Amino acid sequence: MSVRPKLTLERKFDAPPEDVWDLWTTKDGIESWMGPDGFTVSVSELDVRPGGALVYAMTAVGLDQVEYMTKAGMPLVNVQKVRFTEVEPPRRLVYKDLADFVPGVEPYEVETIVEMHPTDGGTHLVLSFDAMHDDNWTEMSRLGRESELRKLEELLASRS
């Protein structure tokens, strides 16, 4: 697969980078917000270091999501495998995950770059990630990431 463009989303959180980092790099943190609306995440392996892995099951639990996955011929539970390539606490996290869940499409890697910049009283987060193999899947990926960031923002706000 050729090089795909990156998409970028940005958010400002009223929490220090260390708090945001913890939610990206701990089992409890990841399970508390990761996954788009209508999905839950259960971490089975986590080794946050270059070359380390994150393995988690993402399960469709929302009615709309279950219906979509069923109609698309996709399983309701997908095991995701992530390989960390850069780990610079609490500022930068880079990882690649395997997109091996799309029916009829050869598996391929998607790179994600998470940058956390301190601001007065908070964190400016920049999330960049590879486009998927086509426009429809890229849009679904963008919507999923937007949903995750909203959940992350709500979680951080509830802690303050």
Short mmCIF file of N, CA and C in Angstrom, two decimals:
data_model
loop_
_atom_site.label_atom_id
_atom_site.label_comp_id
_atom_site.label_asym_id
_atom_site.label_seq_id
_atom_site.Cartn_x
_atom_site.Cartn_y
_atom_site.Cartn_z
N MET A 1 0.86 -1.18 0.00
CA MET A 1 0.00 0.00 0.00
C MET A 1 0.90 1.24 0.00
N SER A 2 0.54 2.21 -0.81
CA SER A 2 1.34 3.43 -0.89
C SER A 2 1.18 4.27 0.37
N VAL A 3 2.01 5.30 0.47
CA VAL A 3 1.93 6.20 1.63
C VAL A 3 0.59 6.92 1.60
N ARG A 4 -0.07 6.93 2.74
CA ARG A 4 -1.38 7.57 2.84
C ARG A 4 -1.23 8.89 3.57
N PRO A 5 -2.09 9.86 3.27
CA PRO A 5 -2.00 11.15 3.99
C PRO A 5 -2.38 10.97 5.46
N LYS A 6 -1.97 11.94 6.27
CA LYS A 6 -2.32 11.93 7.70
C LYS A 6 -3.47 12.91 7.94
N LEU A 7 -4.30 12.56 8.90
CA LEU A 7 -5.35 13.45 9.39
C LEU A 7 -4.88 13.95 10.74
N THR A 8 -5.29 15.15 11.12
CA THR A 8 -4.88 15.73 12.40
C THR A 8 -6.10 16.30 13.11
N LEU A 9 -6.21 15.95 14.40
CA LEU A 9 -7.24 16.49 15.27
C LEU A 9 -6.53 17.15 16.45
N GLU A 10 -7.08 18.24 16.95
CA GLU A 10 -6.47 18.94 18.09
C GLU A 10 -7.52 19.21 19.15
N ARG A 11 -7.07 19.14 20.41
CA ARG A 11 -7.94 19.44 21.54
C ARG A 11 -7.14 20.15 22.62
N LYS A 12 -7.83 20.93 23.42
CA LYS A 12 -7.24 21.55 24.61
C LYS A 12 -7.95 20.97 25.82
N PHE A 13 -7.17 20.50 26.80
CA PHE A 13 -7.72 19.91 28.01
C PHE A 13 -7.28 20.73 29.21
N ASP A 14 -8.16 20.85 30.20
CA ASP A 14 -7.84 21.53 31.45
C ASP A 14 -7.22 20.53 32.42
N ALA A 15 -6.12 19.93 31.99
CA ALA A 15 -5.40 18.94 32.81
C ALA A 15 -3.95 18.96 32.34
N PRO A 16 -3.02 18.71 33.26
CA PRO A 16 -1.61 18.72 32.86
C PRO A 16 -1.28 17.54 31.95
N PRO A 17 -0.21 17.66 31.14
CA PRO A 17 0.17 16.58 30.23
C PRO A 17 0.35 15.24 30.95
N GLU A 18 0.83 15.25 32.19
CA GLU A 18 1.03 14.00 32.92
C GLU A 18 -0.28 13.24 33.12
N ASP A 19 -1.37 13.97 33.38
CA ASP A 19 -2.67 13.32 33.56
C ASP A 19 -3.18 12.75 32.24
N VAL A 20 -3.00 13.51 31.17
CA VAL A 20 -3.43 13.05 29.85
C VAL A 20 -2.60 11.83 29.45
N TRP A 21 -1.29 11.89 29.68
CA TRP A 21 -0.38 10.78 29.38
C TRP A 21 -0.84 9.50 30.08
N ASP A 22 -1.18 9.61 31.36
CA ASP A 22 -1.60 8.44 32.12
C ASP A 22 -2.83 7.77 31.49
N LEU A 23 -3.73 8.56 30.95
CA LEU A 23 -4.92 7.98 30.34
C LEU A 23 -4.61 7.29 29.01
N TRP A 24 -3.51 7.65 28.37
CA TRP A 24 -3.09 7.01 27.12
C TRP A 24 -2.21 5.80 27.36
N THR A 25 -1.65 5.66 28.57
CA THR A 25 -0.57 4.67 28.75
C THR A 25 -0.77 3.71 29.92
N THR A 26 -1.94 3.70 30.53
CA THR A 26 -2.22 2.74 31.60
C THR A 26 -3.46 1.93 31.23
N LYS A 27 -3.54 0.71 31.74
CA LYS A 27 -4.68 -0.17 31.46
C LYS A 27 -6.00 0.50 31.86
N ASP A 28 -6.06 0.99 33.10
CA ASP A 28 -7.30 1.63 33.55
C ASP A 28 -7.62 2.86 32.72
N GLY A 29 -6.59 3.64 32.39
CA GLY A 29 -6.81 4.83 31.58
C GLY A 29 -7.36 4.49 30.21
N ILE A 30 -6.71 3.57 29.53
CA ILE A 30 -7.13 3.19 28.17
C ILE A 30 -8.56 2.65 28.18
N GLU A 31 -8.86 1.79 29.13
CA GLU A 31 -10.19 1.19 29.18
C GLU A 31 -11.28 2.20 29.53
N SER A 32 -10.91 3.33 30.11
CA SER A 32 -11.91 4.31 30.54
C SER A 32 -12.42 5.21 29.41
N TRP A 33 -11.70 5.28 28.27
CA TRP A 33 -12.15 6.21 27.23
C TRP A 33 -11.93 5.72 25.79
N MET A 34 -11.01 4.80 25.58
CA MET A 34 -10.65 4.42 24.22
C MET A 34 -11.79 3.65 23.57
N GLY A 35 -11.87 3.80 22.28
CA GLY A 35 -12.93 3.17 21.50
C GLY A 35 -14.02 4.16 21.19
N PRO A 36 -14.57 4.10 20.00
CA PRO A 36 -15.64 5.03 19.63
C PRO A 36 -16.91 4.74 20.43
N ASP A 37 -17.86 5.66 20.36
CA ASP A 37 -19.15 5.46 21.02
C ASP A 37 -19.73 4.11 20.61
N GLY A 38 -20.31 3.42 21.58
CA GLY A 38 -20.94 2.14 21.29
C GLY A 38 -20.00 0.96 21.35
N PHE A 39 -18.75 1.19 21.75
CA PHE A 39 -17.75 0.12 21.87
C PHE A 39 -17.10 0.19 23.24
N THR A 40 -16.69 -0.95 23.76
CA THR A 40 -15.88 -1.00 24.98
C THR A 40 -14.53 -1.58 24.63
N VAL A 41 -13.55 -1.30 25.49
CA VAL A 41 -12.18 -1.78 25.28
C VAL A 41 -11.73 -2.51 26.53
N SER A 42 -11.09 -3.67 26.33
CA SER A 42 -10.52 -4.45 27.42
C SER A 42 -9.07 -4.77 27.07
N VAL A 43 -8.13 -4.25 27.86
CA VAL A 43 -6.70 -4.42 27.59
C VAL A 43 -6.22 -5.76 28.14
N SER A 44 -5.52 -6.54 27.31
CA SER A 44 -4.95 -7.82 27.76
C SER A 44 -3.43 -7.77 27.85
N GLU A 45 -2.81 -6.83 27.15
CA GLU A 45 -1.34 -6.70 27.18
C GLU A 45 -0.99 -5.22 27.03
N LEU A 46 -0.03 -4.76 27.85
CA LEU A 46 0.40 -3.37 27.76
C LEU A 46 1.86 -3.26 28.19
N ASP A 47 2.70 -2.83 27.26
CA ASP A 47 4.13 -2.64 27.50
C ASP A 47 4.53 -1.36 26.78
N VAL A 48 4.45 -0.23 27.49
CA VAL A 48 4.65 1.08 26.87
C VAL A 48 6.13 1.41 26.84
N ARG A 49 6.77 1.01 25.74
CA ARG A 49 8.17 1.30 25.46
C ARG A 49 8.35 1.08 23.97
N PRO A 50 9.39 1.68 23.37
CA PRO A 50 9.62 1.42 21.94
C PRO A 50 9.76 -0.09 21.71
N GLY A 51 8.98 -0.61 20.78
CA GLY A 51 8.95 -2.04 20.51
C GLY A 51 7.94 -2.80 21.35
N GLY A 52 7.40 -2.15 22.38
CA GLY A 52 6.40 -2.78 23.24
C GLY A 52 5.04 -2.82 22.56
N ALA A 53 4.11 -3.52 23.20
CA ALA A 53 2.81 -3.76 22.58
C ALA A 53 1.66 -3.36 23.49
N LEU A 54 0.56 -3.05 22.84
CA LEU A 54 -0.74 -2.91 23.47
C LEU A 54 -1.66 -3.85 22.69
N VAL A 55 -2.32 -4.76 23.40
CA VAL A 55 -3.29 -5.64 22.78
C VAL A 55 -4.60 -5.46 23.55
N TYR A 56 -5.65 -5.20 22.82
CA TYR A 56 -6.95 -5.01 23.47
C TYR A 56 -8.07 -5.53 22.59
N ALA A 57 -9.15 -5.91 23.25
CA ALA A 57 -10.36 -6.33 22.54
C ALA A 57 -11.32 -5.15 22.51
N MET A 58 -11.80 -4.81 21.33
CA MET A 58 -12.79 -3.76 21.18
C MET A 58 -14.11 -4.45 20.82
N THR A 59 -15.12 -4.23 21.66
CA THR A 59 -16.39 -4.95 21.53
C THR A 59 -17.52 -3.98 21.22
N ALA A 60 -18.27 -4.28 20.18
CA ALA A 60 -19.46 -3.49 19.86
C ALA A 60 -20.54 -3.82 20.89
N VAL A 61 -21.04 -2.79 21.59
CA VAL A 61 -22.09 -2.99 22.60
C VAL A 61 -23.32 -2.14 22.33
N GLY A 62 -23.17 -1.06 21.59
CA GLY A 62 -24.31 -0.21 21.26
C GLY A 62 -25.18 -0.87 20.19
N LEU A 63 -26.48 -0.64 20.25
CA LEU A 63 -27.39 -1.29 19.29
C LEU A 63 -27.03 -0.96 17.84
N ASP A 64 -26.77 0.32 17.54
CA ASP A 64 -26.43 0.72 16.18
C ASP A 64 -25.12 0.08 15.73
N GLN A 65 -24.15 0.01 16.63
CA GLN A 65 -22.85 -0.55 16.29
C GLN A 65 -22.96 -2.06 16.06
N VAL A 66 -23.72 -2.74 16.91
CA VAL A 66 -23.91 -4.18 16.73
C VAL A 66 -24.59 -4.46 15.40
N GLU A 67 -25.61 -3.67 15.08
CA GLU A 67 -26.32 -3.85 13.82
C GLU A 67 -25.39 -3.61 12.62
N TYR A 68 -24.59 -2.52 12.68
CA TYR A 68 -23.66 -2.23 11.58
C TYR A 68 -22.66 -3.37 11.40
N MET A 69 -22.04 -3.80 12.50
CA MET A 69 -21.02 -4.85 12.41
C MET A 69 -21.62 -6.14 11.86
N THR A 70 -22.82 -6.47 12.30
CA THR A 70 -23.49 -7.70 11.85
C THR A 70 -23.77 -7.62 10.35
N LYS A 71 -24.34 -6.49 9.91
CA LYS A 71 -24.66 -6.33 8.48
C LYS A 71 -23.41 -6.32 7.61
N ALA A 72 -22.29 -5.81 8.15
CA ALA A 72 -21.04 -5.75 7.38
C ALA A 72 -20.30 -7.08 7.40
N GLY A 73 -20.83 -8.06 8.15
CA GLY A 73 -20.17 -9.36 8.22
C GLY A 73 -18.90 -9.34 9.07
N MET A 74 -18.85 -8.40 10.00
CA MET A 74 -17.68 -8.25 10.86
C MET A 74 -18.00 -8.79 12.25
N PRO A 75 -17.00 -9.33 12.93
CA PRO A 75 -17.25 -9.82 14.29
C PRO A 75 -17.55 -8.68 15.25
N LEU A 76 -18.28 -8.98 16.31
CA LEU A 76 -18.62 -7.95 17.30
C LEU A 76 -17.43 -7.63 18.20
N VAL A 77 -16.46 -8.54 18.26
CA VAL A 77 -15.24 -8.33 19.04
C VAL A 77 -14.05 -8.40 18.10
N ASN A 78 -13.24 -7.35 18.10
CA ASN A 78 -12.00 -7.35 17.31
C ASN A 78 -10.84 -7.17 18.27
N VAL A 79 -9.82 -8.02 18.13
CA VAL A 79 -8.61 -7.87 18.92
C VAL A 79 -7.66 -6.98 18.13
N GLN A 80 -7.30 -5.85 18.73
CA GLN A 80 -6.41 -4.87 18.11
C GLN A 80 -5.00 -5.05 18.67
N LYS A 81 -4.03 -4.97 17.78
CA LYS A 81 -2.63 -5.09 18.16
C LYS A 81 -1.90 -3.80 17.80
N VAL A 82 -1.26 -3.20 18.81
CA VAL A 82 -0.56 -1.94 18.64
C VAL A 82 0.91 -2.16 18.98
N ARG A 83 1.79 -1.57 18.17
CA ARG A 83 3.24 -1.62 18.47
C ARG A 83 3.72 -0.19 18.66
N PHE A 84 4.28 0.08 19.85
CA PHE A 84 4.80 1.41 20.13
C PHE A 84 6.15 1.60 19.43
N THR A 85 6.33 2.75 18.78
CA THR A 85 7.60 3.03 18.09
C THR A 85 8.37 4.17 18.74
N GLU A 86 7.65 5.10 19.39
CA GLU A 86 8.30 6.19 20.12
C GLU A 86 7.52 6.42 21.42
N VAL A 87 8.26 6.55 22.52
CA VAL A 87 7.64 6.80 23.81
C VAL A 87 8.49 7.85 24.53
N GLU A 88 7.94 9.06 24.66
CA GLU A 88 8.64 10.17 25.32
C GLU A 88 7.70 10.80 26.35
N PRO A 89 7.62 10.20 27.56
CA PRO A 89 6.68 10.70 28.58
C PRO A 89 7.03 12.12 29.01
N PRO A 90 6.06 12.93 29.29
CA PRO A 90 4.64 12.82 28.96
C PRO A 90 4.30 13.65 27.73
N ARG A 91 5.13 13.62 26.72
CA ARG A 91 4.95 14.54 25.59
C ARG A 91 4.59 13.90 24.26
N ARG A 92 5.11 12.69 23.98
CA ARG A 92 4.94 12.13 22.64
C ARG A 92 4.83 10.61 22.70
N LEU A 93 3.84 10.10 21.96
CA LEU A 93 3.60 8.67 21.87
C LEU A 93 3.30 8.36 20.40
N VAL A 94 4.05 7.44 19.83
CA VAL A 94 3.83 7.05 18.43
C VAL A 94 3.64 5.54 18.41
N TYR A 95 2.61 5.12 17.70
CA TYR A 95 2.36 3.68 17.59
C TYR A 95 1.76 3.34 16.24
N LYS A 96 1.86 2.05 15.92
CA LYS A 96 1.26 1.52 14.70
C LYS A 96 0.32 0.40 15.09
N ASP A 97 -0.89 0.45 14.54
CA ASP A 97 -1.81 -0.65 14.77
C ASP A 97 -2.15 -1.31 13.45
N LEU A 98 -2.50 -2.56 13.54
CA LEU A 98 -2.77 -3.36 12.36
C LEU A 98 -4.26 -3.29 12.03
N ALA A 99 -4.56 -2.76 10.86
CA ALA A 99 -5.95 -2.74 10.37
C ALA A 99 -6.18 -4.06 9.64
N ASP A 100 -6.63 -5.06 10.40
CA ASP A 100 -6.83 -6.39 9.84
C ASP A 100 -8.28 -6.84 9.97
N PHE A 101 -9.17 -5.88 10.09
CA PHE A 101 -10.57 -6.17 10.39
C PHE A 101 -11.51 -5.80 9.25
N VAL A 102 -10.97 -5.34 8.12
CA VAL A 102 -11.83 -4.89 7.01
C VAL A 102 -12.03 -6.05 6.03
N PRO A 103 -13.27 -6.52 5.89
CA PRO A 103 -13.52 -7.63 4.98
C PRO A 103 -13.04 -7.33 3.55
N GLY A 104 -12.30 -8.25 2.97
CA GLY A 104 -11.84 -8.12 1.59
C GLY A 104 -10.65 -7.21 1.39
N VAL A 105 -10.03 -6.70 2.47
CA VAL A 105 -8.88 -5.80 2.35
C VAL A 105 -7.70 -6.43 3.08
N GLU A 106 -6.55 -6.49 2.40
CA GLU A 106 -5.34 -7.03 3.02
C GLU A 106 -4.98 -6.17 4.24
N PRO A 107 -4.56 -6.79 5.34
CA PRO A 107 -4.16 -6.01 6.52
C PRO A 107 -3.05 -5.01 6.21
N TYR A 108 -3.09 -3.88 6.88
CA TYR A 108 -2.07 -2.85 6.72
C TYR A 108 -1.94 -2.08 8.03
N GLU A 109 -0.79 -1.41 8.20
CA GLU A 109 -0.55 -0.66 9.43
C GLU A 109 -1.05 0.78 9.32
N VAL A 110 -1.50 1.29 10.45
CA VAL A 110 -1.93 2.69 10.56
C VAL A 110 -1.09 3.31 11.68
N GLU A 111 -0.36 4.37 11.34
CA GLU A 111 0.46 5.05 12.33
C GLU A 111 -0.34 6.16 13.00
N THR A 112 -0.16 6.27 14.33
CA THR A 112 -0.79 7.34 15.11
C THR A 112 0.31 8.06 15.89
N ILE A 113 0.25 9.38 15.88
CA ILE A 113 1.20 10.22 16.62
C ILE A 113 0.38 11.07 17.58
N VAL A 114 0.71 10.96 18.88
CA VAL A 114 0.03 11.72 19.92
C VAL A 114 1.06 12.67 20.53
N GLU A 115 0.81 13.98 20.44
CA GLU A 115 1.71 14.98 21.03
C GLU A 115 0.93 15.77 22.07
N MET A 116 1.56 15.93 23.24
CA MET A 116 0.93 16.64 24.35
C MET A 116 1.82 17.83 24.71
N HIS A 117 1.30 19.02 24.49
CA HIS A 117 2.05 20.24 24.74
C HIS A 117 1.46 20.95 25.95
N PRO A 118 2.31 21.28 26.96
CA PRO A 118 1.78 21.99 28.12
C PRO A 118 1.34 23.40 27.74
N THR A 119 0.23 23.82 28.34
CA THR A 119 -0.26 25.19 28.17
C THR A 119 -0.53 25.74 29.57
N ASP A 120 -0.89 27.00 29.65
CA ASP A 120 -1.25 27.57 30.96
C ASP A 120 -2.45 26.80 31.50
N GLY A 121 -2.22 25.98 32.50
CA GLY A 121 -3.30 25.25 33.15
C GLY A 121 -3.82 24.05 32.40
N GLY A 122 -3.11 23.58 31.40
CA GLY A 122 -3.66 22.44 30.67
C GLY A 122 -2.72 21.82 29.66
N THR A 123 -3.33 21.19 28.68
CA THR A 123 -2.60 20.45 27.65
C THR A 123 -3.23 20.71 26.29
N HIS A 124 -2.39 20.97 25.31
CA HIS A 124 -2.82 21.04 23.91
C HIS A 124 -2.42 19.70 23.29
N LEU A 125 -3.40 18.89 22.91
CA LEU A 125 -3.15 17.58 22.33
C LEU A 125 -3.28 17.65 20.81
N VAL A 126 -2.31 17.10 20.12
CA VAL A 126 -2.34 17.00 18.66
C VAL A 126 -2.29 15.51 18.32
N LEU A 127 -3.32 15.03 17.67
CA LEU A 127 -3.45 13.63 17.29
C LEU A 127 -3.41 13.54 15.77
N SER A 128 -2.38 12.87 15.25
CA SER A 128 -2.24 12.69 13.80
C SER A 128 -2.28 11.19 13.51
N PHE A 129 -2.97 10.82 12.44
CA PHE A 129 -3.08 9.40 12.11
C PHE A 129 -3.25 9.22 10.61
N ASP A 130 -2.77 8.07 10.13
CA ASP A 130 -2.85 7.76 8.71
C ASP A 130 -4.30 7.62 8.26
N ALA A 131 -4.55 8.06 7.05
CA ALA A 131 -5.83 7.78 6.40
C ALA A 131 -5.94 6.27 6.20
N MET A 132 -7.14 5.79 6.08
CA MET A 132 -7.37 4.38 5.82
C MET A 132 -7.26 4.13 4.31
N HIS A 133 -7.64 2.95 3.88
CA HIS A 133 -7.46 2.54 2.49
C HIS A 133 -8.43 3.21 1.51
N ASP A 134 -9.53 3.77 2.00
CA ASP A 134 -10.44 4.50 1.10
C ASP A 134 -11.13 5.61 1.89
N ASP A 135 -11.84 6.48 1.17
CA ASP A 135 -12.45 7.65 1.79
C ASP A 135 -13.51 7.28 2.83
N ASN A 136 -14.31 6.26 2.57
CA ASN A 136 -15.36 5.86 3.51
C ASN A 136 -14.75 5.40 4.84
N TRP A 137 -13.75 4.53 4.78
CA TRP A 137 -13.11 4.03 6.00
C TRP A 137 -12.32 5.14 6.69
N THR A 138 -11.75 6.05 5.92
CA THR A 138 -11.04 7.18 6.52
C THR A 138 -12.01 8.05 7.31
N GLU A 139 -13.19 8.31 6.76
CA GLU A 139 -14.18 9.11 7.47
C GLU A 139 -14.67 8.39 8.72
N MET A 140 -14.89 7.08 8.64
CA MET A 140 -15.30 6.34 9.84
C MET A 140 -14.19 6.39 10.90
N SER A 141 -12.95 6.32 10.47
CA SER A 141 -11.82 6.41 11.40
C SER A 141 -11.79 7.78 12.06
N ARG A 142 -11.97 8.83 11.25
CA ARG A 142 -11.97 10.19 11.81
C ARG A 142 -13.10 10.37 12.82
N LEU A 143 -14.28 9.89 12.49
CA LEU A 143 -15.42 10.00 13.40
C LEU A 143 -15.16 9.22 14.69
N GLY A 144 -14.55 8.05 14.57
CA GLY A 144 -14.21 7.27 15.75
C GLY A 144 -13.21 7.98 16.64
N ARG A 145 -12.19 8.58 16.02
CA ARG A 145 -11.20 9.33 16.80
C ARG A 145 -11.82 10.56 17.46
N GLU A 146 -12.72 11.24 16.74
CA GLU A 146 -13.43 12.39 17.33
C GLU A 146 -14.22 11.95 18.55
N SER A 147 -14.88 10.82 18.44
CA SER A 147 -15.66 10.27 19.54
C SER A 147 -14.75 9.95 20.73
N GLU A 148 -13.61 9.33 20.46
CA GLU A 148 -12.66 9.02 21.54
C GLU A 148 -12.18 10.28 22.24
N LEU A 149 -11.83 11.30 21.47
CA LEU A 149 -11.34 12.54 22.08
C LEU A 149 -12.42 13.23 22.91
N ARG A 150 -13.68 13.14 22.47
CA ARG A 150 -14.77 13.69 23.27
C ARG A 150 -14.88 12.94 24.59
N LYS A 151 -14.78 11.61 24.54
CA LYS A 151 -14.84 10.80 25.76
C LYS A 151 -13.66 11.12 26.68
N LEU A 152 -12.48 11.32 26.10
CA LEU A 152 -11.30 11.68 26.88
C LEU A 152 -11.50 13.04 27.55
N GLU A 153 -12.03 14.00 26.79
CA GLU A 153 -12.28 15.33 27.33
C GLU A 153 -13.29 15.28 28.49
N GLU A 154 -14.36 14.51 28.32
CA GLU A 154 -15.36 14.38 29.39
C GLU A 154 -14.76 13.73 30.63
N LEU A 155 -13.92 12.73 30.44
CA LEU A 155 -13.29 12.05 31.57
C LEU A 155 -12.37 13.01 32.33
N LEU A 156 -11.55 13.76 31.60
CA LEU A 156 -10.65 14.71 32.25
C LEU A 156 -11.44 15.80 32.97
N ALA A 157 -12.53 16.28 32.37
CA ALA A 157 -13.35 17.32 32.99
C ALA A 157 -14.00 16.81 34.28
N SER A 158 -14.37 15.54 34.30
CA SER A 158 -15.03 14.98 35.48
C SER A 158 -14.06 14.82 36.65
N ARG A 159 -12.77 14.83 36.37
CA ARG A 159 -11.76 14.67 37.42
C ARG A 159 -11.36 15.98 38.07
N SER A 160 -11.70 17.10 37.43
CA SER A 160 -11.24 18.39 37.98
C SER A 160 -12.19 18.96 39.01
#
